[in-house]
Amino acid sequence: MSAEPRATYRHGDLRAALLAAGMDLARDGGPDAVVLREATRRAGVSPNAAYRHFADRAALLAAVSDTAQGLVADRMEDELSAAPDPPDAGTRARRRLRAVGTGYLGFAQEQPGLFRAAFFVPGDLSQAFSPAKAGRAGRSPYQILSDVLDELVAAGALAPERRPGGEFLAWSAVHGLATLVLDGPLRGLTDELIAGARERLLDMVDRGL
Amino acid sequence: MSAEPRATYRHGDLRAALLAAGMDLARDGGPDAVVLREATRRAGVSPNAAYRHFADRAALLAAVSDTAQGLVADRMEDELSAAPDPPDAGTRARRRLRAVGTGYLGFAQEQPGLFRAAFFVPGDLSQAFSPAKAGRAGRSPYQILSDVLDELVAAGALAPERRPGGEFLAWSAVHGLATLVLDGPLRGLTDELIAGARERLLDMVDRGL
DNA sequence: TTTCGATGTGAACGCCGTCCACAATGCCAC
DNA sequence: GTGGCATTGTGGACGGCGTTCACATCGAAA
């Protein structure tokens, strides 16, 4: 889709094409690989054309980041759907919180480039609840986490006075571990070892929230 | 120290000068601001001269990162020295673990640029125990954390079977929170609010380790 | 004193993000 | 229809970057 010149002068949906190209670049290479000129090249368009749809490279990267966060949300929703449904509401809610963390960390392992693009872009977490970051189900990763914490309170598994700010505790733990797996001492470990670390970390959150 | 030409053809200690310039760049601007050409400019030297001392920009950045981690270590040691010494060994050890986390997060707030350069450089965490990352006291941030966890076990405040991998749990939590404070929803909050989140997070680690 | 490795210089290459002026296009009012 | 106009794409240029190659300069060892 890049070699032959377009039939029409107009492209059709250049914004979407640039975003798709940006996603491809991010997939193998992370945020630094999202290069404006290369994205236009892949879309079969001159470099400047990008500026009709994105203010600058940072804007394109932000769009890529938002889209990638949507994929993370999907991965989390998948894990939620697959989670078993124990009868007791409390253990069910706690199980669902684990599923959310598992989905987040699973995505980090399976799609390191996109994960980096999603969460290692300075400032792009500031409006974590923006609908631009939502997945198919319409919820952003933060919203999913937030909702599961509400379930925890509703099920009586988390004291209401501990609820406020719970997102920050849970997210901190899980995101920190993702960093260790991607760039730190846990890099390159076998899936089993990483799964072990994950379970221990989720235990910590479960116990300490 | 940049304008007037050098008296001698040789620079003296160009490596150190480039590293110092790199640290200055990182201090305000983070890792992306560590630009090879600018560092040589500040050292009063042609761009290529840098290649006699660093293989490429990544090598310079890695040196900056290591040095910055040494500063983080210093900040942690300071907090450790300032920590009160309760009589009970167990509560003392737990107090010291808190101090380590407090120092880490304090540095992140006080020196965001250097903190980013220290910990937001892909791959530079892989050998976390390298002496290049040590502070004045000769310990890297990871070593400090590791030692405090050992103290916890020695004091009987942590079951020995929970000890292995404890670094990953504690570090994950604290580093994740630092990310939220620097780039996420907690950015720009008052110091009191951030301190509140910090204490809650350290509670979680304390309880859940 | 000569030689030689280590260190710094100059010029160049290709890549990047971005800006400006201009061309092609689709659409809407008349 | 047709003329005008906002939208979208092009071409060319600028400065900055990392990096390489050939060359100059120096200090120290032979």
GROMACS .gro file of C-alpha atoms (C1' of nucleotides) in nm:
model
  478
    1MET     CA    1   0.000   0.000   0.000
    2SER     CA    2   0.298   0.230  -0.019
    3ALA     CA    3   0.464   0.198  -0.359
    4GLU     CA    4   0.216   0.285  -0.632
    5PRO     CA    5   0.102   0.648  -0.656
    6ARG     CA    6  -0.253   0.727  -0.564
    7ALA     CA    7  -0.516   0.746  -0.837
    8THR     CA    8  -0.674   1.055  -0.691
    9TYR     CA    9  -0.507   1.367  -0.565
   10ARG     CA   10  -0.698   1.335  -0.242
   11HIS     CA   11  -0.597   1.046  -0.024
   12GLY     CA   12  -0.926   0.945   0.125
   13ASP     CA   13  -0.856   0.907   0.491
   14LEU     CA   14  -0.503   1.018   0.547
   15ARG     CA   15  -0.545   1.069   0.918
   16ALA     CA   16  -0.640   0.706   0.967
   17ALA     CA   17  -0.359   0.591   0.738
   18LEU     CA   18  -0.102   0.790   0.931
   19LEU     CA   19  -0.233   0.658   1.259
   20ALA     CA   20  -0.217   0.301   1.128
   21ALA     CA   21   0.138   0.354   1.006
   22GLY     CA   22   0.227   0.503   1.343
   23MET     CA   23   0.086   0.198   1.516
   24ASP     CA   24   0.295  -0.028   1.294
   25LEU     CA   25   0.605   0.171   1.375
   26ALA     CA   26   0.528   0.163   1.745
   27ARG     CA   27   0.462  -0.210   1.738
   28ASP     CA   28   0.820  -0.285   1.661
   29GLY     CA   29   1.023  -0.002   1.802
   30GLY     CA   30   0.816   0.171   2.067
   31PRO     CA   31   0.740   0.542   2.082
   32ASP     CA   32   1.079   0.655   1.954
   33ALA     CA   33   1.017   0.467   1.632
   34VAL     CA   34   0.707   0.672   1.555
   35VAL     CA   35   0.870   0.896   1.297
   36LEU     CA   36   0.656   1.143   1.111
   37ARG     CA   37   0.835   1.119   0.779
   38GLU     CA   38   0.826   0.741   0.778
   39ALA     CA   39   0.455   0.740   0.852
   40THR     CA   40   0.386   0.969   0.555
   41ARG     CA   41   0.613   0.754   0.340
   42ARG     CA   42   0.407   0.448   0.425
   43ALA     CA   43   0.090   0.635   0.352
   44GLY     CA   44   0.232   0.731   0.011
   45VAL     CA   45   0.221   1.100   0.082
   46SER     CA   46   0.458   1.392   0.117
   47PRO     CA   47   0.587   1.468   0.469
   48ASN     CA   48   0.398   1.795   0.502
   49ALA     CA   49   0.063   1.635   0.437
   50ALA     CA   50   0.077   1.505   0.792
   51TYR     CA   51   0.046   1.858   0.923
   52ARG     CA   52  -0.308   1.882   0.787
   53HIS     CA   53  -0.411   1.617   1.035
   54PHE     CA   54  -0.168   1.643   1.326
   55ALA     CA   55  -0.022   1.957   1.476
   56ASP     CA   56   0.319   1.798   1.500
   57ARG     CA   57   0.494   1.471   1.571
   58ALA     CA   58   0.392   1.484   1.935
   59ALA     CA   59   0.026   1.497   1.833
   60LEU     CA   60   0.065   1.191   1.611
   61LEU     CA   61   0.244   1.011   1.891
   62ALA     CA   62  -0.030   1.104   2.134
   63ALA     CA   63  -0.290   0.958   1.900
   64VAL     CA   64  -0.086   0.640   1.872
   65SER     CA   65  -0.056   0.627   2.248
   66ASP     CA   66  -0.429   0.668   2.295
   67THR     CA   67  -0.503   0.396   2.042
   68ALA     CA   68  -0.254   0.163   2.205
   69GLN     CA   69  -0.419   0.225   2.541
   70GLY     CA   70  -0.742   0.118   2.380
   71LEU     CA   71  -0.579  -0.212   2.288
   72VAL     CA   72  -0.460  -0.252   2.644
   73ALA     CA   73  -0.817  -0.195   2.756
   74ASP     CA   74  -0.933  -0.469   2.520
   75ARG     CA   75  -0.675  -0.708   2.658
   76MET     CA   76  -0.793  -0.631   3.010
   77GLU     CA   77  -1.158  -0.682   2.915
   78ASP     CA   78  -1.068  -1.016   2.759
   79GLU     CA   79  -0.902  -1.125   3.079
   80LEU     CA   80  -1.206  -1.010   3.273
   81SER     CA   81  -1.437  -1.215   3.053
   82ALA     CA   82  -1.221  -1.522   3.094
   83ALA     CA   83  -1.207  -1.486   3.472
   84PRO     CA   84  -1.387  -1.758   3.665
   85ASP     CA   85  -1.697  -1.661   3.861
   86PRO     CA   86  -1.675  -1.792   4.214
   87PRO     CA   87  -2.003  -1.778   4.408
   88ASP     CA   88  -1.885  -1.547   4.682
   89ALA     CA   89  -1.908  -1.184   4.570
   90GLY     CA   90  -1.599  -1.082   4.762
   91THR     CA   91  -1.367  -1.341   4.616
   92ARG     CA   92  -1.518  -1.277   4.275
   93ALA     CA   93  -1.437  -0.907   4.294
   94ARG     CA   94  -1.085  -0.980   4.411
   95ARG     CA   95  -1.048  -1.229   4.127
   96ARG     CA   96  -1.153  -0.962   3.881
   97LEU     CA   97  -0.898  -0.718   4.015
   98ARG     CA   98  -0.634  -0.981   3.955
   99ALA     CA   99  -0.764  -1.032   3.603
  100VAL     CA  100  -0.721  -0.663   3.532
  101GLY     CA  101  -0.362  -0.673   3.647
  102THR     CA  102  -0.296  -0.991   3.454
  103GLY     CA  103  -0.431  -0.839   3.135
  104TYR     CA  104  -0.218  -0.529   3.176
  105LEU     CA  105   0.099  -0.728   3.234
  106GLY     CA  106   0.010  -0.975   2.960
  107PHE     CA  107  -0.014  -0.696   2.707
  108ALA     CA  108   0.320  -0.558   2.822
  109GLN     CA  109   0.483  -0.893   2.750
  110GLU     CA  110   0.302  -0.968   2.426
  111GLN     CA  111   0.328  -0.621   2.271
  112PRO     CA  112   0.621  -0.444   2.430
  113GLY     CA  113   0.643  -0.183   2.157
  114LEU     CA  114   0.279  -0.086   2.175
  115PHE     CA  115   0.283  -0.102   2.552
  116ARG     CA  116   0.570   0.143   2.560
  117ALA     CA  117   0.389   0.368   2.316
  118ALA     CA  118   0.082   0.349   2.537
  119PHE     CA  119   0.240   0.425   2.872
  120PHE     CA  120   0.594   0.551   2.827
  121VAL     CA  121   0.496   0.876   2.657
  122PRO     CA  122   0.550   1.168   2.896
  123GLY     CA  123   0.230   1.344   2.984
  124ASP     CA  124  -0.004   1.115   2.799
  125LEU     CA  125  -0.131   0.970   3.122
  126SER     CA  126  -0.251   1.302   3.252
  127GLN     CA  127  -0.608   1.262   3.132
  128ALA     CA  128  -0.625   0.893   3.195
  129PHE     CA  129  -1.001   0.881   3.166
  130SER     CA  130  -1.023   1.035   2.820
  131PRO     CA  131  -1.258   0.840   2.591
  132ALA     CA  132  -0.987   0.850   2.324
  133LYS     CA  133  -0.811   0.583   2.529
  134ALA     CA  134  -1.110   0.352   2.542
  135GLY     CA  135  -1.126   0.003   2.399
  136ARG     CA  136  -1.415  -0.168   2.221
  137ALA     CA  137  -1.618  -0.174   2.541
  138GLY     CA  138  -1.587   0.201   2.576
  139ARG     CA  139  -1.371   0.201   2.885
  140SER     CA  140  -1.014   0.324   2.918
  141PRO     CA  141  -0.767   0.111   3.115
  142TYR     CA  142  -0.802   0.344   3.411
  143GLN     CA  143  -1.177   0.324   3.398
  144ILE     CA  144  -1.167  -0.053   3.398
  145LEU     CA  145  -0.942  -0.052   3.701
  146SER     CA  146  -1.157   0.206   3.870
  147ASP     CA  147  -1.475   0.008   3.806
  148VAL     CA  148  -1.326  -0.312   3.945
  149LEU     CA  149  -1.224  -0.130   4.260
  150ASP     CA  150  -1.583  -0.012   4.295
  151GLU     CA  151  -1.696  -0.372   4.262
  152LEU     CA  152  -1.458  -0.457   4.541
  153VAL     CA  153  -1.624  -0.205   4.769
  154ALA     CA  154  -1.973  -0.312   4.665
  155ALA     CA  155  -1.886  -0.671   4.748
  156GLY     CA  156  -1.761  -0.569   5.089
  157ALA     CA  157  -1.409  -0.682   5.009
  158LEU     CA  158  -1.263  -0.333   5.044
  159ALA     CA  159  -1.349  -0.087   5.317
  160PRO     CA  160  -1.504   0.225   5.162
  161GLU     CA  161  -1.257   0.452   5.340
  162ARG     CA  162  -0.973   0.274   5.161
  163ARG     CA  163  -1.133   0.317   4.822
  164PRO     CA  164  -1.028   0.673   4.728
  165GLY     CA  165  -0.699   0.672   4.543
  166GLY     CA  166  -0.698   0.296   4.516
  167GLU     CA  167  -0.631   0.326   4.144
  168PHE     CA  168  -0.296   0.481   4.217
  169LEU     CA  169  -0.184   0.201   4.445
  170ALA     CA  170  -0.288  -0.081   4.216
  171TRP     CA  171  -0.170   0.087   3.900
  172SER     CA  172   0.166   0.182   4.054
  173ALA     CA  173   0.243  -0.175   4.147
  174VAL     CA  174   0.147  -0.328   3.819
  175HIS     CA  175   0.305  -0.062   3.602
  176GLY     CA  176   0.626  -0.075   3.800
  177LEU     CA  177   0.650  -0.447   3.743
  178ALA     CA  178   0.589  -0.400   3.373
  179THR     CA  179   0.884  -0.162   3.366
  180LEU     CA  180   1.105  -0.419   3.534
  181VAL     CA  181   0.999  -0.684   3.287
  182LEU     CA  182   1.053  -0.464   2.984
  183ASP     CA  183   1.370  -0.277   3.077
  184GLY     CA  184   1.489  -0.407   3.409
  185PRO     CA  185   1.639  -0.707   3.581
  186LEU     CA  186   1.338  -0.922   3.497
  187ARG     CA  187   1.392  -0.882   3.125
  188GLY     CA  188   1.437  -1.198   2.929
  189LEU     CA  189   1.322  -1.420   3.211
  190THR     CA  190   1.111  -1.721   3.126
  191ASP     CA  191   0.737  -1.677   3.119
  192GLU     CA  192   0.703  -1.897   3.427
  193LEU     CA  193   0.938  -1.683   3.634
  194ILE     CA  194   0.763  -1.368   3.524
  195ALA     CA  195   0.428  -1.524   3.601
  196GLY     CA  196   0.558  -1.601   3.947
  197ALA     CA  197   0.661  -1.243   4.005
  198ARG     CA  198   0.324  -1.129   3.874
  199GLU     CA  199   0.130  -1.348   4.114
  200ARG     CA  200   0.338  -1.236   4.408
  201LEU     CA  201   0.284  -0.874   4.314
  202LEU     CA  202  -0.088  -0.921   4.277
  203ASP     CA  203  -0.086  -1.088   4.617
  204MET     CA  204   0.079  -0.780   4.758
  205VAL     CA  205  -0.186  -0.554   4.609
  206ASP     CA  206  -0.461  -0.786   4.726
  207ARG     CA  207  -0.326  -0.785   5.078
  208GLY     CA  208  -0.215  -0.428   5.101
  209LEU     CA  209  -0.476  -0.223   4.923
  210MET     CA  210   3.362   2.755   3.048
  211SER     CA  211   3.242   2.728   2.692
  212ALA     CA  212   3.322   3.052   2.507
  213GLU     CA  213   3.699   3.107   2.507
  214PRO     CA  214   3.908   2.856   2.315
  215ARG     CA  215   4.124   2.619   2.513
  216ALA     CA  216   4.485   2.710   2.571
  217THR     CA  217   4.606   2.363   2.493
  218TYR     CA  218   4.508   2.138   2.208
  219ARG     CA  219   4.430   1.864   2.456
  220HIS     CA  220   4.129   1.920   2.671
  221GLY     CA  221   4.239   1.765   2.997
  222ASP     CA  222   3.947   1.552   3.099
  223LEU     CA  223   3.699   1.563   2.819
  224ARG     CA  224   3.515   1.255   2.929
  225ALA     CA  225   3.432   1.409   3.263
  226ALA     CA  226   3.338   1.738   3.098
  227LEU     CA  227   3.100   1.566   2.859
  228LEU     CA  228   2.946   1.370   3.141
  229ALA     CA  229   2.899   1.688   3.344
  230ALA     CA  230   2.741   1.862   3.047
  231GLY     CA  231   2.518   1.562   2.994
  232MET     CA  232   2.408   1.578   3.355
  233ASP     CA  233   2.324   1.946   3.316
  234LEU     CA  234   2.119   1.871   3.007
  235ALA     CA  235   1.939   1.587   3.181
  236ARG     CA  236   1.868   1.799   3.487
  237ASP     CA  237   1.637   2.020   3.291
  238GLY     CA  238   1.498   1.815   3.009
  239GLY     CA  239   1.540   1.450   3.101
  240PRO     CA  240   1.708   1.185   2.886
  241ASP     CA  241   1.585   1.323   2.553
  242ALA     CA  242   1.766   1.647   2.623
  243VAL     CA  243   2.100   1.470   2.643
  244VAL     CA  244   2.219   1.572   2.300
  245LEU     CA  245   2.569   1.481   2.194
  246ARG     CA  246   2.641   1.792   1.993
  247GLU     CA  247   2.521   2.021   2.270
  248ALA     CA  248   2.739   1.842   2.524
  249THR     CA  249   3.048   1.889   2.306
  250ARG     CA  250   2.952   2.251   2.250
  251ARG     CA  251   2.941   2.309   2.625
  252ALA     CA  252   3.275   2.138   2.663
  253GLY     CA  253   3.417   2.370   2.396
  254VAL     CA  254   3.504   2.090   2.162
  255SER     CA  255   3.408   1.967   1.818
  256PRO     CA  256   3.125   1.713   1.796
  257ASN     CA  257   3.347   1.425   1.690
  258ALA     CA  258   3.571   1.455   1.992
  259ALA     CA  259   3.299   1.284   2.193
  260TYR     CA  260   3.354   0.964   1.999
  261ARG     CA  261   3.698   0.924   2.156
  262HIS     CA  262   3.527   0.878   2.492
  263PHE     CA  263   3.183   0.736   2.417
  264ALA     CA  264   3.092   0.486   2.151
  265ASP     CA  265   2.781   0.683   2.061
  266ARG     CA  266   2.506   0.893   2.210
  267ALA     CA  267   2.356   0.592   2.384
  268ALA     CA  268   2.682   0.533   2.568
  269LEU     CA  269   2.691   0.892   2.690
  270LEU     CA  270   2.331   0.864   2.799
  271ALA     CA  271   2.404   0.540   2.981
  272ALA     CA  272   2.687   0.711   3.170
  273VAL     CA  273   2.454   0.996   3.262
  274SER     CA  274   2.194   0.745   3.373
  275ASP     CA  275   2.441   0.561   3.593
  276THR     CA  276   2.562   0.883   3.750
  277ALA     CA  277   2.206   0.995   3.814
  278GLN     CA  278   2.132   0.663   3.980
  279GLY     CA  279   2.426   0.733   4.206
  280LEU     CA  280   2.257   1.057   4.310
  281VAL     CA  281   1.938   0.869   4.380
  282ALA     CA  282   2.139   0.634   4.597
  283ASP     CA  283   2.276   0.932   4.788
  284ARG     CA  284   1.928   1.067   4.843
  285MET     CA  285   1.818   0.730   4.976
  286GLU     CA  286   2.116   0.704   5.209
  287ASP     CA  287   2.039   1.052   5.341
  288GLU     CA  288   1.686   0.949   5.420
  289LEU     CA  289   1.817   0.637   5.589
  290SER     CA  290   2.051   0.841   5.808
  291ALA     CA  291   1.769   1.075   5.904
  292ALA     CA  292   1.535   0.789   5.991
  293PRO     CA  293   1.452   0.757   6.361
  294ASP     CA  294   1.579   0.456   6.548
  295PRO     CA  295   1.301   0.292   6.742
  296PRO     CA  296   1.416   0.034   6.998
  297ASP     CA  297   1.238  -0.263   6.848
  298ALA     CA  298   1.444  -0.415   6.568
  299GLY     CA  299   1.140  -0.511   6.364
  300THR     CA  300   0.980  -0.167   6.358
  301ARG     CA  301   1.323  -0.015   6.297
  302ALA     CA  302   1.378  -0.231   5.989
  303ARG     CA  303   1.033  -0.148   5.858
  304ARG     CA  304   1.101   0.218   5.923
  305ARG     CA  305   1.417   0.193   5.718
  306LEU     CA  306   1.234   0.033   5.429
  307ARG     CA  307   0.997   0.327   5.432
  308ALA     CA  308   1.292   0.565   5.434
  309VAL     CA  309   1.430   0.403   5.123
  310GLY     CA  310   1.102   0.449   4.941
  311THR     CA  311   1.070   0.804   5.067
  312GLY     CA  312   1.414   0.891   4.939
  313TYR     CA  313   1.342   0.743   4.599
  314LEU     CA  314   1.017   0.932   4.562
  315GLY     CA  315   1.166   1.248   4.706
  316PHE     CA  316   1.435   1.247   4.440
  317ALA     CA  317   1.175   1.195   4.171
  318GLN     CA  318   0.992   1.507   4.286
  319GLU     CA  319   1.297   1.722   4.348
  320GLN     CA  320   1.491   1.629   4.034
  321PRO     CA  321   1.244   1.504   3.775
  322GLY     CA  322   1.487   1.545   3.488
  323LEU     CA  323   1.765   1.350   3.652
  324PHE     CA  324   1.521   1.093   3.781
  325ARG     CA  325   1.396   1.033   3.431
  326ALA     CA  326   1.750   1.007   3.304
  327ALA     CA  327   1.822   0.759   3.580
  328PHE     CA  328   1.528   0.527   3.536
  329PHE     CA  329   1.348   0.601   3.212
  330VAL     CA  330   1.632   0.489   2.986
  331PRO     CA  331   1.545   0.156   2.821
  332GLY     CA  332   1.773  -0.121   2.924
  333ASP     CA  333   1.976   0.072   3.174
  334LEU     CA  334   1.817  -0.112   3.460
  335SER     CA  335   1.931  -0.451   3.339
  336GLN     CA  336   2.244  -0.460   3.552
  337ALA     CA  337   2.093  -0.285   3.846
  338PHE     CA  338   2.373  -0.383   4.080
  339SER     CA  339   2.655  -0.239   3.872
  340PRO     CA  340   2.899  -0.034   4.084
  341ALA     CA  341   2.877   0.239   3.820
  342LYS     CA  342   2.537   0.318   3.967
  343ALA     CA  343   2.663   0.349   4.322
  344GLY     CA  344   2.647   0.661   4.535
  345ARG     CA  345   2.904   0.793   4.781
  346ALA     CA  346   2.846   0.501   5.015
  347GLY     CA  347   2.927   0.258   4.737
  348ARG     CA  348   2.581   0.110   4.703
  349SER     CA  349   2.349   0.133   4.404
  350PRO     CA  350   1.981   0.208   4.465
  351TYR     CA  351   1.897  -0.158   4.416
  352GLN     CA  352   2.164  -0.265   4.660
  353ILE     CA  353   2.032  -0.028   4.922
  354LEU     CA  354   1.684  -0.168   4.880
  355SER     CA  355   1.818  -0.521   4.886
  356ASP     CA  356   2.014  -0.460   5.204
  357VAL     CA  357   1.716  -0.311   5.383
  358LEU     CA  358   1.508  -0.614   5.291
  359ASP     CA  359   1.780  -0.831   5.442
  360GLU     CA  360   1.760  -0.624   5.760
  361LEU     CA  361   1.388  -0.691   5.761
  362VAL     CA  362   1.447  -1.064   5.758
  363ALA     CA  363   1.723  -1.042   6.021
  364ALA     CA  364   1.488  -0.849   6.248
  365GLY     CA  365   1.222  -1.114   6.206
  366ALA     CA  366   0.986  -0.867   6.042
  367LEU     CA  367   0.979  -1.059   5.714
  368ALA     CA  368   0.952  -1.434   5.678
  369PRO     CA  369   1.261  -1.570   5.504
  370GLU     CA  370   1.053  -1.751   5.244
  371ARG     CA  371   0.905  -1.418   5.139
  372ARG     CA  372   1.246  -1.259   5.099
  373PRO     CA  373   1.347  -1.376   4.746
  374GLY     CA  374   1.232  -1.133   4.484
  375GLY     CA  375   1.122  -0.882   4.742
  376GLU     CA  376   1.315  -0.613   4.559
  377PHE     CA  377   1.085  -0.646   4.264
  378LEU     CA  378   0.770  -0.598   4.466
  379ALA     CA  379   0.892  -0.297   4.658
  380TRP     CA  380   1.061  -0.135   4.363
  381SER     CA  381   0.762  -0.189   4.136
  382ALA     CA  382   0.528  -0.011   4.371
  383VAL     CA  383   0.750   0.286   4.435
  384HIS     CA  384   0.864   0.329   4.077
  385GLY     CA  385   0.510   0.306   3.948
  386LEU     CA  386   0.402   0.582   4.180
  387ALA     CA  387   0.693   0.796   4.068
  388THR     CA  388   0.570   0.755   3.711
  389LEU     CA  389   0.221   0.867   3.809
  390VAL     CA  390   0.360   1.171   3.986
  391LEU     CA  391   0.587   1.270   3.698
  392ASP     CA  392   0.369   1.194   3.396
  393GLY     CA  393   0.032   1.076   3.520
  394PRO     CA  394  -0.282   1.189   3.695
  395LEU     CA  395  -0.089   1.281   4.009
  396ARG     CA  396   0.118   1.538   3.827
  397GLY     CA  397   0.102   1.888   3.961
  398LEU     CA  398  -0.067   1.787   4.283
  399THR     CA  399   0.035   1.963   4.601
  400ASP     CA  400   0.317   1.815   4.801
  401GLU     CA  401   0.076   1.720   5.077
  402LEU     CA  402  -0.145   1.518   4.846
  403ILE     CA  403   0.152   1.343   4.695
  404ALA     CA  404   0.289   1.273   5.040
  405GLY     CA  405  -0.047   1.117   5.126
  406ALA     CA  406  -0.034   0.889   4.825
  407ARG     CA  407   0.322   0.799   4.913
  408GLU     CA  408   0.235   0.699   5.268
  409ARG     CA  409  -0.057   0.490   5.152
  410LEU     CA  410   0.160   0.316   4.898
  411LEU     CA  411   0.431   0.246   5.153
  412ASP     CA  412   0.160   0.108   5.378
  413MET     CA  413   0.061  -0.127   5.101
  414VAL     CA  414   0.416  -0.250   5.060
  415ASP     CA  415   0.458  -0.283   5.433
  416ARG     CA  416   0.143  -0.488   5.461
  417GLY     CA  417   0.172  -0.686   5.143
  418LEU     CA  418   0.537  -0.773   5.103
  419DT     C1'  419   6.499   1.233   1.822
  420DT     C1'  420   6.198   0.970   1.611
  421DT     C1'  421   5.791   0.731   1.612
  422DC     C1'  422   5.343   0.608   1.732
  423DG     C1'  423   4.913   0.578   1.972
  424DA     C1'  424   4.582   0.877   2.165
  425DT     C1'  425   4.306   1.275   2.114
  426DG     C1'  426   4.089   1.660   1.873
  427DT     C1'  427   3.936   1.894   1.397
  428DG     C1'  428   3.690   1.973   0.945
  429DA     C1'  429   3.394   1.849   0.607
  430DA     C1'  430   3.043   1.571   0.468
  431DC     C1'  431   2.621   1.242   0.456
  432DG     C1'  432   2.163   1.117   0.548
  433DC     C1'  433   1.799   1.159   0.848
  434DC     C1'  434   1.473   1.423   1.109
  435DG     C1'  435   1.089   1.791   1.229
  436DT     C1'  436   0.906   2.195   1.059
  437DC     C1'  437   0.788   2.623   0.781
  438DC     C1'  438   0.661   2.870   0.353
  439DA     C1'  439   0.461   2.938  -0.086
  440DC     C1'  440   0.192   2.717  -0.419
  441DA     C1'  441  -0.118   2.366  -0.668
  442DA     C1'  442  -0.504   2.063  -0.696
  443DT     C1'  443  -0.946   1.949  -0.545
  444DG     C1'  444  -1.423   1.921  -0.386
  445DC     C1'  445  -1.822   2.187  -0.257
  446DC     C1'  446  -2.145   2.550  -0.202
  447DA     C1'  447  -2.374   2.989  -0.337
  448DC     C1'  448  -2.533   3.215  -0.701
  449DG     C1'  449  -2.341   2.554  -1.462
  450DT     C1'  450  -1.989   2.839  -1.284
  451DG     C1'  451  -1.716   3.109  -0.992
  452DG     C1'  452  -1.514   3.142  -0.544
  453DC     C1'  453  -1.322   2.938  -0.138
  454DA     C1'  454  -1.181   2.643   0.234
  455DT     C1'  455  -0.950   2.196   0.248
  456DT     C1'  456  -0.587   1.899   0.147
  457DG     C1'  457  -0.170   1.769  -0.076
  458DT     C1'  458   0.318   1.911  -0.300
  459DG     C1'  459   0.797   2.103  -0.353
  460DG     C1'  460   1.165   2.318  -0.171
  461DA     C1'  461   1.416   2.481   0.197
  462DC     C1'  462   1.626   2.543   0.677
  463DG     C1'  463   1.851   2.411   1.081
  464DG     C1'  464   1.966   2.040   1.398
  465DC     C1'  465   2.090   1.588   1.488
  466DG     C1'  466   2.404   1.141   1.500
  467DT     C1'  467   2.771   0.950   1.272
  468DT     C1'  468   3.176   0.853   0.952
  469DC     C1'  469   3.618   0.946   0.718
  470DA     C1'  470   4.039   1.159   0.646
  471DC     C1'  471   4.359   1.449   0.858
  472DA     C1'  472   4.608   1.739   1.226
  473DT     C1'  473   4.822   1.773   1.667
  474DC     C1'  474   5.010   1.629   2.064
  475DG     C1'  475   5.254   1.344   2.464
  476DA     C1'  476   5.530   0.980   2.575
  477DA     C1'  477   5.796   0.579   2.493
  478DA     C1'  478   6.184   0.374   2.217
   0.00000   0.00000   0.00000
